[in-house]
CSV table of C-alpha atoms in Angstrom, one decimal:
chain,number,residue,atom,x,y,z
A,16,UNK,CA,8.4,18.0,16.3
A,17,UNK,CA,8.4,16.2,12.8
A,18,UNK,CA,8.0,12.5,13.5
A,19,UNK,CA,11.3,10.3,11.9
A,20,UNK,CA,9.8,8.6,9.0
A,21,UNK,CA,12.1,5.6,7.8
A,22,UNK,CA,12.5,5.1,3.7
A,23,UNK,CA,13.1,1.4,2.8
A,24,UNK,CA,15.4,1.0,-0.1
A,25,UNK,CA,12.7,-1.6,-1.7
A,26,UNK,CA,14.6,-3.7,-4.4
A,27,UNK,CA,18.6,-2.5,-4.9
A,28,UNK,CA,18.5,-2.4,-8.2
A,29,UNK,CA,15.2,-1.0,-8.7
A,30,UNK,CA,14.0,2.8,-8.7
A,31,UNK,CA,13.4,2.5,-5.1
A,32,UNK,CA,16.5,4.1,-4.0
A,33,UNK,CA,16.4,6.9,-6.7
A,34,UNK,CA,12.8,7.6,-6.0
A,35,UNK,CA,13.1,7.9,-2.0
A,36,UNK,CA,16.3,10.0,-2.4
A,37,UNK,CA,14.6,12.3,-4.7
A,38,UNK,CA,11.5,12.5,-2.1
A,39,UNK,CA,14.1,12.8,1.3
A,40,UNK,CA,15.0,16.1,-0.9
A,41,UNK,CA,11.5,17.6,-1.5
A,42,UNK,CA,10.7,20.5,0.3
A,43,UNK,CA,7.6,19.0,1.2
A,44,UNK,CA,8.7,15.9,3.0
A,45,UNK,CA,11.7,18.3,4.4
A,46,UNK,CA,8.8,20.2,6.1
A,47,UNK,CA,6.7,17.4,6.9
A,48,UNK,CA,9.2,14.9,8.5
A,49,UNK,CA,13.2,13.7,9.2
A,50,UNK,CA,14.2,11.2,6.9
A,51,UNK,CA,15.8,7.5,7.8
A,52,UNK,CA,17.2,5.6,4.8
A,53,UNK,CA,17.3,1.7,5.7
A,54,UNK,CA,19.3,-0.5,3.5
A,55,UNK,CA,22.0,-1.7,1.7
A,56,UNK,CA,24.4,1.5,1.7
A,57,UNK,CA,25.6,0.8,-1.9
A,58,UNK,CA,22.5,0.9,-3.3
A,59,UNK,CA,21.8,4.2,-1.6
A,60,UNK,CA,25.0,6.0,-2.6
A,61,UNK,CA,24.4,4.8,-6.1
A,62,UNK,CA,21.1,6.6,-6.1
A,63,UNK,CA,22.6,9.7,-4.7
A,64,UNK,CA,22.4,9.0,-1.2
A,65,UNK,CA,24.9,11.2,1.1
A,66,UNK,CA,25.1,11.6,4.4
A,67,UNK,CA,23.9,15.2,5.2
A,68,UNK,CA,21.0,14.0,3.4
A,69,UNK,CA,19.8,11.8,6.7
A,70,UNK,CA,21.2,8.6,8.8
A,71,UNK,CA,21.5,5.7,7.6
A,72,UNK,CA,20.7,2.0,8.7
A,73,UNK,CA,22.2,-0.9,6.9
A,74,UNK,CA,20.8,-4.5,7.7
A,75,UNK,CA,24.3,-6.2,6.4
A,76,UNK,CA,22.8,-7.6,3.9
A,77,UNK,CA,24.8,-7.1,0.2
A,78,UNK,CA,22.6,-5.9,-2.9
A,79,UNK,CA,24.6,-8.5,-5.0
A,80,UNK,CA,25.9,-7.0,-8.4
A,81,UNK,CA,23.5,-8.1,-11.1
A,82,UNK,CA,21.7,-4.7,-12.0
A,83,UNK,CA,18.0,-4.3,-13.5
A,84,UNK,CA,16.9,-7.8,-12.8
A,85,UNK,CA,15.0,-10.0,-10.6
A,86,UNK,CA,17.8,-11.6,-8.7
A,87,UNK,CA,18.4,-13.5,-5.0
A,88,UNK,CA,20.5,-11.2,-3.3
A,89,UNK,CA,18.7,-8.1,-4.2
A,90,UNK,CA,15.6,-9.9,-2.8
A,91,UNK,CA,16.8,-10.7,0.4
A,92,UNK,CA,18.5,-7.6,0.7
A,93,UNK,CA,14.6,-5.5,-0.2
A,94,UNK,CA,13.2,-8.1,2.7
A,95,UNK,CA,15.7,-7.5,5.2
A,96,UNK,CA,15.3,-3.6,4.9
A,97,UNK,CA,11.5,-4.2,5.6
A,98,UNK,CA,12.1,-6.4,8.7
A,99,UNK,CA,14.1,-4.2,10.2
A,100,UNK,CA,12.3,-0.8,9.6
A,101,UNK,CA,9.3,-2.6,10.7
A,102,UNK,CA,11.1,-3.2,14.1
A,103,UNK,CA,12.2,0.1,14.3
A,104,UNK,CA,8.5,1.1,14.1
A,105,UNK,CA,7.7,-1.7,16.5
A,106,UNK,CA,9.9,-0.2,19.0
A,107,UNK,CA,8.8,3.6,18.5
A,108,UNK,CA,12.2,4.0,17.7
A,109,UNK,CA,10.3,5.6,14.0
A,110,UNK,CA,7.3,7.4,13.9
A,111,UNK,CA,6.5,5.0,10.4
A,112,UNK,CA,8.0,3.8,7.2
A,113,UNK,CA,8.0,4.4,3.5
A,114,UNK,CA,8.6,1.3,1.4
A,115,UNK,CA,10.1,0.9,-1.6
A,116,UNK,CA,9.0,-1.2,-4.2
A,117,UNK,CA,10.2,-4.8,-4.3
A,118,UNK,CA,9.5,-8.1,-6.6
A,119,UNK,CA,7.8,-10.9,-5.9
A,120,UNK,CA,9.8,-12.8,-8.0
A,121,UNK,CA,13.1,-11.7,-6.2
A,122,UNK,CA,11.7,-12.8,-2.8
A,123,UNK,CA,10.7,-15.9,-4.2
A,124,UNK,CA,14.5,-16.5,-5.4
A,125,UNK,CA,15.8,-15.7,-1.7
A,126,UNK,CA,13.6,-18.3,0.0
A,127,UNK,CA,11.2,-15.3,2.1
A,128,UNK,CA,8.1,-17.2,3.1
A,129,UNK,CA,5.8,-14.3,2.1
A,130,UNK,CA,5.6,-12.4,-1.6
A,131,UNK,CA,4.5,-8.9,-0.5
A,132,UNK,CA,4.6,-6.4,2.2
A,133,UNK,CA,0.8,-6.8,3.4
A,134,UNK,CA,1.5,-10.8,4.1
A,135,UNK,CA,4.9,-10.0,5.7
A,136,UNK,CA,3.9,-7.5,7.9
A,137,UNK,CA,1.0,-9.3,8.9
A,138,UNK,CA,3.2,-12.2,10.3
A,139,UNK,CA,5.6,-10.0,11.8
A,140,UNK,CA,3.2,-7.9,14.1
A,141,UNK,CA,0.6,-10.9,14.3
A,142,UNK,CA,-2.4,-8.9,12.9
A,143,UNK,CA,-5.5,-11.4,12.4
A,144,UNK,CA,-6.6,-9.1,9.6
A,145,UNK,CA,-5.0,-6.6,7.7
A,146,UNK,CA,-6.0,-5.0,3.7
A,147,UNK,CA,-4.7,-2.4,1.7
A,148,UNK,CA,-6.2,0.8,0.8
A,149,UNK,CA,-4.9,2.5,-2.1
A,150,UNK,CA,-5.1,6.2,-2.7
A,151,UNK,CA,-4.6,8.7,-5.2
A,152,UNK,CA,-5.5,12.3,-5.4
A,153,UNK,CA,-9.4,12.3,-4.6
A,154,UNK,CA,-9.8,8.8,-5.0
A,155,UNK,CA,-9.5,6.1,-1.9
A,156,UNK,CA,-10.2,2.3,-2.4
A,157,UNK,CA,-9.7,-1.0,-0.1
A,158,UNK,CA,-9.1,-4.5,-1.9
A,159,UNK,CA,-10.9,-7.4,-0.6
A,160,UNK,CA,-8.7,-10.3,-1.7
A,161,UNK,CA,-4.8,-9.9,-2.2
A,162,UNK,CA,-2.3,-10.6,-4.8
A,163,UNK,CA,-4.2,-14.0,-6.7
A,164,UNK,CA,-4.8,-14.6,-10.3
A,165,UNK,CA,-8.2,-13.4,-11.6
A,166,UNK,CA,-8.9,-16.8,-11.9
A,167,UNK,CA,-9.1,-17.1,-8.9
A,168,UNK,CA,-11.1,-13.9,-7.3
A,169,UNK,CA,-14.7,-15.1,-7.9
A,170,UNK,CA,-13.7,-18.2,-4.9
A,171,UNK,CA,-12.1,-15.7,-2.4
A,172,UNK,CA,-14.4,-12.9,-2.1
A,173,UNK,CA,-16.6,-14.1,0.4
A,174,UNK,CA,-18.7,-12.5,2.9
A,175,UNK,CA,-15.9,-12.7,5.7
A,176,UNK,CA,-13.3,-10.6,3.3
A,177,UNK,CA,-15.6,-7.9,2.2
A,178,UNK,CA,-17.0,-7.8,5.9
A,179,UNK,CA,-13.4,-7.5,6.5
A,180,UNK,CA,-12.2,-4.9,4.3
A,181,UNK,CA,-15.0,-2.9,4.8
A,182,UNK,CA,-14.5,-2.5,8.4
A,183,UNK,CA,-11.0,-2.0,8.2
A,184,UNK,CA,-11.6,0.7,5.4
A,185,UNK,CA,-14.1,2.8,8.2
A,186,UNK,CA,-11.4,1.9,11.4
A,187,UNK,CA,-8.8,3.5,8.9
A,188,UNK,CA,-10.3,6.4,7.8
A,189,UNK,CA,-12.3,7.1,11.1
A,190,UNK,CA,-9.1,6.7,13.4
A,191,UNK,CA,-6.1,7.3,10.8
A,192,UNK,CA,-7.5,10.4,8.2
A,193,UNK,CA,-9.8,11.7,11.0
A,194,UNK,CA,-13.1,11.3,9.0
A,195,UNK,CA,-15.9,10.1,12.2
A,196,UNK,CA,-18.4,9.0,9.9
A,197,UNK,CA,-17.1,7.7,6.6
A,198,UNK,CA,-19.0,6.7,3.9
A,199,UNK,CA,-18.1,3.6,1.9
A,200,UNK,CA,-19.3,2.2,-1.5
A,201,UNK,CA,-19.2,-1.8,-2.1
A,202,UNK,CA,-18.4,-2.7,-5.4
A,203,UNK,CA,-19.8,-5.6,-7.5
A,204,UNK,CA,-18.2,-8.2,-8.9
A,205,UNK,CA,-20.1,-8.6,-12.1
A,206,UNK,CA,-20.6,-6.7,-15.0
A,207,UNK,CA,-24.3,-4.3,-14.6
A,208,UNK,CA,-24.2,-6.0,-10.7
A,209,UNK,CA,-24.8,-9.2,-12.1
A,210,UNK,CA,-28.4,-8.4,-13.2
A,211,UNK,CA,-30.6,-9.9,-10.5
A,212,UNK,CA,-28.2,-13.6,-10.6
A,213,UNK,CA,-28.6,-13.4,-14.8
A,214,UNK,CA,-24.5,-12.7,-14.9
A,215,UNK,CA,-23.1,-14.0,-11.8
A,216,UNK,CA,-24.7,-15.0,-8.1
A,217,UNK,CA,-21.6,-13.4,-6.4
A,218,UNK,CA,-24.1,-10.3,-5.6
A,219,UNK,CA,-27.0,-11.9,-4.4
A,220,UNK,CA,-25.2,-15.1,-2.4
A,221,UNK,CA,-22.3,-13.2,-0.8
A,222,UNK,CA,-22.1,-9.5,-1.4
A,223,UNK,CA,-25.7,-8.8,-0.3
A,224,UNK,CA,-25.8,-10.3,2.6
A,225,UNK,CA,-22.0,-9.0,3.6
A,226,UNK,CA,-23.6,-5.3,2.7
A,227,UNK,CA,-26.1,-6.2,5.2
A,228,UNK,CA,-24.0,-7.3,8.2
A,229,UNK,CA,-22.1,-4.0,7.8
A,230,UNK,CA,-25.2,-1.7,7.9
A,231,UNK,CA,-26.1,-3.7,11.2
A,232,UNK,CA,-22.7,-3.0,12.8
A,233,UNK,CA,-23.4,1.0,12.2
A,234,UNK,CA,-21.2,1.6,9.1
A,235,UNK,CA,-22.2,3.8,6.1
A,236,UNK,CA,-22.3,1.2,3.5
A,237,UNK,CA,-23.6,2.0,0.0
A,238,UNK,CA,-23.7,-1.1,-3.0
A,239,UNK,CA,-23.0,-3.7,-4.1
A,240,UNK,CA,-23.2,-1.1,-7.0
A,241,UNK,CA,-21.2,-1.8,-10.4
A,242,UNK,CA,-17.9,-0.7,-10.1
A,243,UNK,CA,-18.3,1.6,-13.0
A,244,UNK,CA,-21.3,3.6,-10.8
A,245,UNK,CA,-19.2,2.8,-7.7
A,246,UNK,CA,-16.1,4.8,-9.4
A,247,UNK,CA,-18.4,7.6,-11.2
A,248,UNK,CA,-19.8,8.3,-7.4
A,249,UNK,CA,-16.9,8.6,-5.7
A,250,UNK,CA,-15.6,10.8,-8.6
A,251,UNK,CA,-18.8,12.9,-7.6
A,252,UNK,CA,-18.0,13.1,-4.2
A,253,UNK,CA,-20.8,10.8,-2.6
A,254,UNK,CA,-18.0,8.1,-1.2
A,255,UNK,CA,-14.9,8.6,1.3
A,256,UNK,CA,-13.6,5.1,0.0
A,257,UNK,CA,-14.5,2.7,-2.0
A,258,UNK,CA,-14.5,-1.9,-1.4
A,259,UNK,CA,-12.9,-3.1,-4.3
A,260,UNK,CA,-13.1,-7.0,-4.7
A,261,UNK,CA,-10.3,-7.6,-6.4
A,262,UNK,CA,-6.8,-5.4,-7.4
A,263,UNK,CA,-7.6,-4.2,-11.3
A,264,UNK,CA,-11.1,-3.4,-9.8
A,265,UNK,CA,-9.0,-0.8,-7.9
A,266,UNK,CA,-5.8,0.0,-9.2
A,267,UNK,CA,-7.1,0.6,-12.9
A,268,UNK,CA,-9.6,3.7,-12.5
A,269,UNK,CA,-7.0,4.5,-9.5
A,270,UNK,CA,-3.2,4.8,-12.0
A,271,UNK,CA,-5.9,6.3,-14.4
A,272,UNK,CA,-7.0,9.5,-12.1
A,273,UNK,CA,-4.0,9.7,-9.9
A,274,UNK,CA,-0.7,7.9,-12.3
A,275,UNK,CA,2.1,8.0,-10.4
A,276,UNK,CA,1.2,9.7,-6.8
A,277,UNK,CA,-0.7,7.2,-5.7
A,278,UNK,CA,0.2,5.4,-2.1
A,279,UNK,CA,-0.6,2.0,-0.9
A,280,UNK,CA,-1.2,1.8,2.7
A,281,UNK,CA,-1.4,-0.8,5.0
A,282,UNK,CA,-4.2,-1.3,7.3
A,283,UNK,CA,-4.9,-3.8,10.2
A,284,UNK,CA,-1.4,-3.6,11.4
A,285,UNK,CA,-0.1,-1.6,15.2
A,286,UNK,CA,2.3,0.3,12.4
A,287,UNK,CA,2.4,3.3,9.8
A,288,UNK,CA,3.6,1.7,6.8
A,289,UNK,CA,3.0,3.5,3.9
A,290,UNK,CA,4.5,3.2,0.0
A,291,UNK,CA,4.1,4.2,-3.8
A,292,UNK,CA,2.0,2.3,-5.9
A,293,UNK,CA,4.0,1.4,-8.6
A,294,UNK,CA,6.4,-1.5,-8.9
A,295,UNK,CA,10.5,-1.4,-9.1
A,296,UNK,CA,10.4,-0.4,-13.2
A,297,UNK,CA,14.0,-2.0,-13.6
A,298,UNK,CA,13.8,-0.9,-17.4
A,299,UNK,CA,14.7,2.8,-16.1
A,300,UNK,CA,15.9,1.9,-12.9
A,301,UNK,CA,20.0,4.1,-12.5
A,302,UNK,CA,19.1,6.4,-15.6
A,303,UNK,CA,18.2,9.4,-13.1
A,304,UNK,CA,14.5,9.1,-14.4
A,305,UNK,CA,12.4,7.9,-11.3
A,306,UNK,CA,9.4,9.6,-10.9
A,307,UNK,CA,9.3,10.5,-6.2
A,308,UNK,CA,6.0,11.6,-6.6
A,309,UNK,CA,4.3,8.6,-5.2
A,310,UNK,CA,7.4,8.5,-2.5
A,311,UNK,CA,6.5,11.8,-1.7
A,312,UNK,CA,2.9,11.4,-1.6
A,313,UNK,CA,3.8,8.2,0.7
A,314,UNK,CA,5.9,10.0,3.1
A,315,UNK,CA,3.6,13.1,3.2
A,316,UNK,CA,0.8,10.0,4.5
A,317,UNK,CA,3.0,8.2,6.8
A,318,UNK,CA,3.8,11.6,8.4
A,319,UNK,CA,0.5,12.8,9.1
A,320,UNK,CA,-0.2,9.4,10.5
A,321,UNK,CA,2.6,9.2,12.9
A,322,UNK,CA,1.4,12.6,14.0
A,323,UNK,CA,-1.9,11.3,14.8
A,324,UNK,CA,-0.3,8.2,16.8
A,325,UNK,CA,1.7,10.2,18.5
């Protein structure tokens, strides 16, 4: 039987809700899966939402009315469709859950203690460690850090993260994509690998030794290579995934191959929890010109998961 998939409505006044409706009506999700839309009714309808098209699950919480913007109640509204598809997936009651995209800034405005999906999830099911691997037509990549300012990336990629990541990436790929040997690539953090400590001492102090420790625990662990060899291999065919350090690292050569069908998916977490990987693009957001294909690439992922958890 095709696993029930739930659809978060991601931010109201987003694409979200255009996008996921547009995907619920592809042929290839219809095949691959039976659609659940969870959120704010309104914003559903508005996107073209009807009944026939699948159930529906509204949290209670109201979208608000100001359209194409940031705003508090559209924020809490995008968080309180997450909670509860992620207890709906919790329960069994769904097989897994596509979510839409949400803003940072508009769960900052409704007080929610966490600014993405990763860190929410992670506090709802109580994962120790979790990452996200990004994915887009050939191409595959884990990030080591989060969400932090660039500024910032050299201090948190340390041996624990990438150790982290990396073994996440090989769990995911051996148990979720069926792959019993995976192979992996490590990225550098500095420009030509940081030429023996000449450009950086990232490589030699922490990414080294991480690469290391890996290759003792068993796993197929190429690098640290520079990302631009890292990428050009994989492009080749000699990687199943790449460890990215930080999210340009990956989403840049990613949006570049794949554009708009690439799929963020969450890993470290007792769930399938799946999503496009583009952000709520208010600026076209109600004008009927969503792009579903990363919705449908999401769904298509979150459905052949479920089926292997089943």
């Amino acid at each position: 039987m095709r696993p029930l998939v739930a659809f978060t409505s991601g931010d109201p006044w987003g694409v979200g809700p255009e996008a996921a409706v547009k995907a619920m009506r592809d042929a290839r999700v219809r095949r691959a899966l039976r659609p659940l839309a969870v959120g704010p009714r309104a914003a559903w309808a508005a996107a073209g939402w009807r009944p026939a098209l699948s159930p529906l699950m509204d949290p209670g919480v109201a979208p608000g009315s100001v359209r194409r913007a940031p705003n508090r109640e559209g924020g809490r509204s995008s968080y309180e469709a997450v909670r509860l598809a992620a207890r709906l997936a919790a329960r069994r009651l769904v097989g897994g859950f596509v979510t839409g995209p949400v803003s940072k800034e508009a769960w900052r405005l409704a007080g929610a203690p966490h600014l993405d999906h990763t860190a929410f999830l992670k506090a709802l099911t109580g994962a120790k460690r979790v990452a996200m691997m990004l994915l887009g037509g050939a191409f595959r990549a884990v990030i080591a850090t989060r969400h932090i300012p660039l500024r910032d990336v050299p201090r948190a990629v340390t041996a624990d993260a990438v150790v982290e990541a990396a073994t996440l990436a090989h769990e995911g790929l051996r148990d979720g994509l069926g792959l019993s040997r995976p192979r992996l690539t490590l990225c550098a953090l500095n420009p030509h690998g940081g030429e023996h400590g000449l450009l950086g001492r990232e490589e030699l102090d922490v990414l080294v030794p991480a690469a290391a420790a890996l290759r003792r625990r068993g796993l197929r662990l190429a690098g640290p290579l520079p990302a631009d060899a890292a990428w050009a291999g994989q492009a080749a065919g000699k990687s199943d995934a790449l460890v990215a350090l930080y999210h340009d690292q990956a989403l840049i050569p990613l949006k570049a191959a794949a554009g708009y069908s690439i799929v963020n998916w969450t890993l470290g977490v007792p769930l399938v929890r799946t999503s496009p990987g583009h952000g709520t693009a208010y600026d076209i957001a109600g004008r009927g010109r969503a792009n579903p294909e990363g919705t449908v690439q999401a769904a298509l992922l979150a459905a052949r998961l479920a089926g292997r958890a089943a």
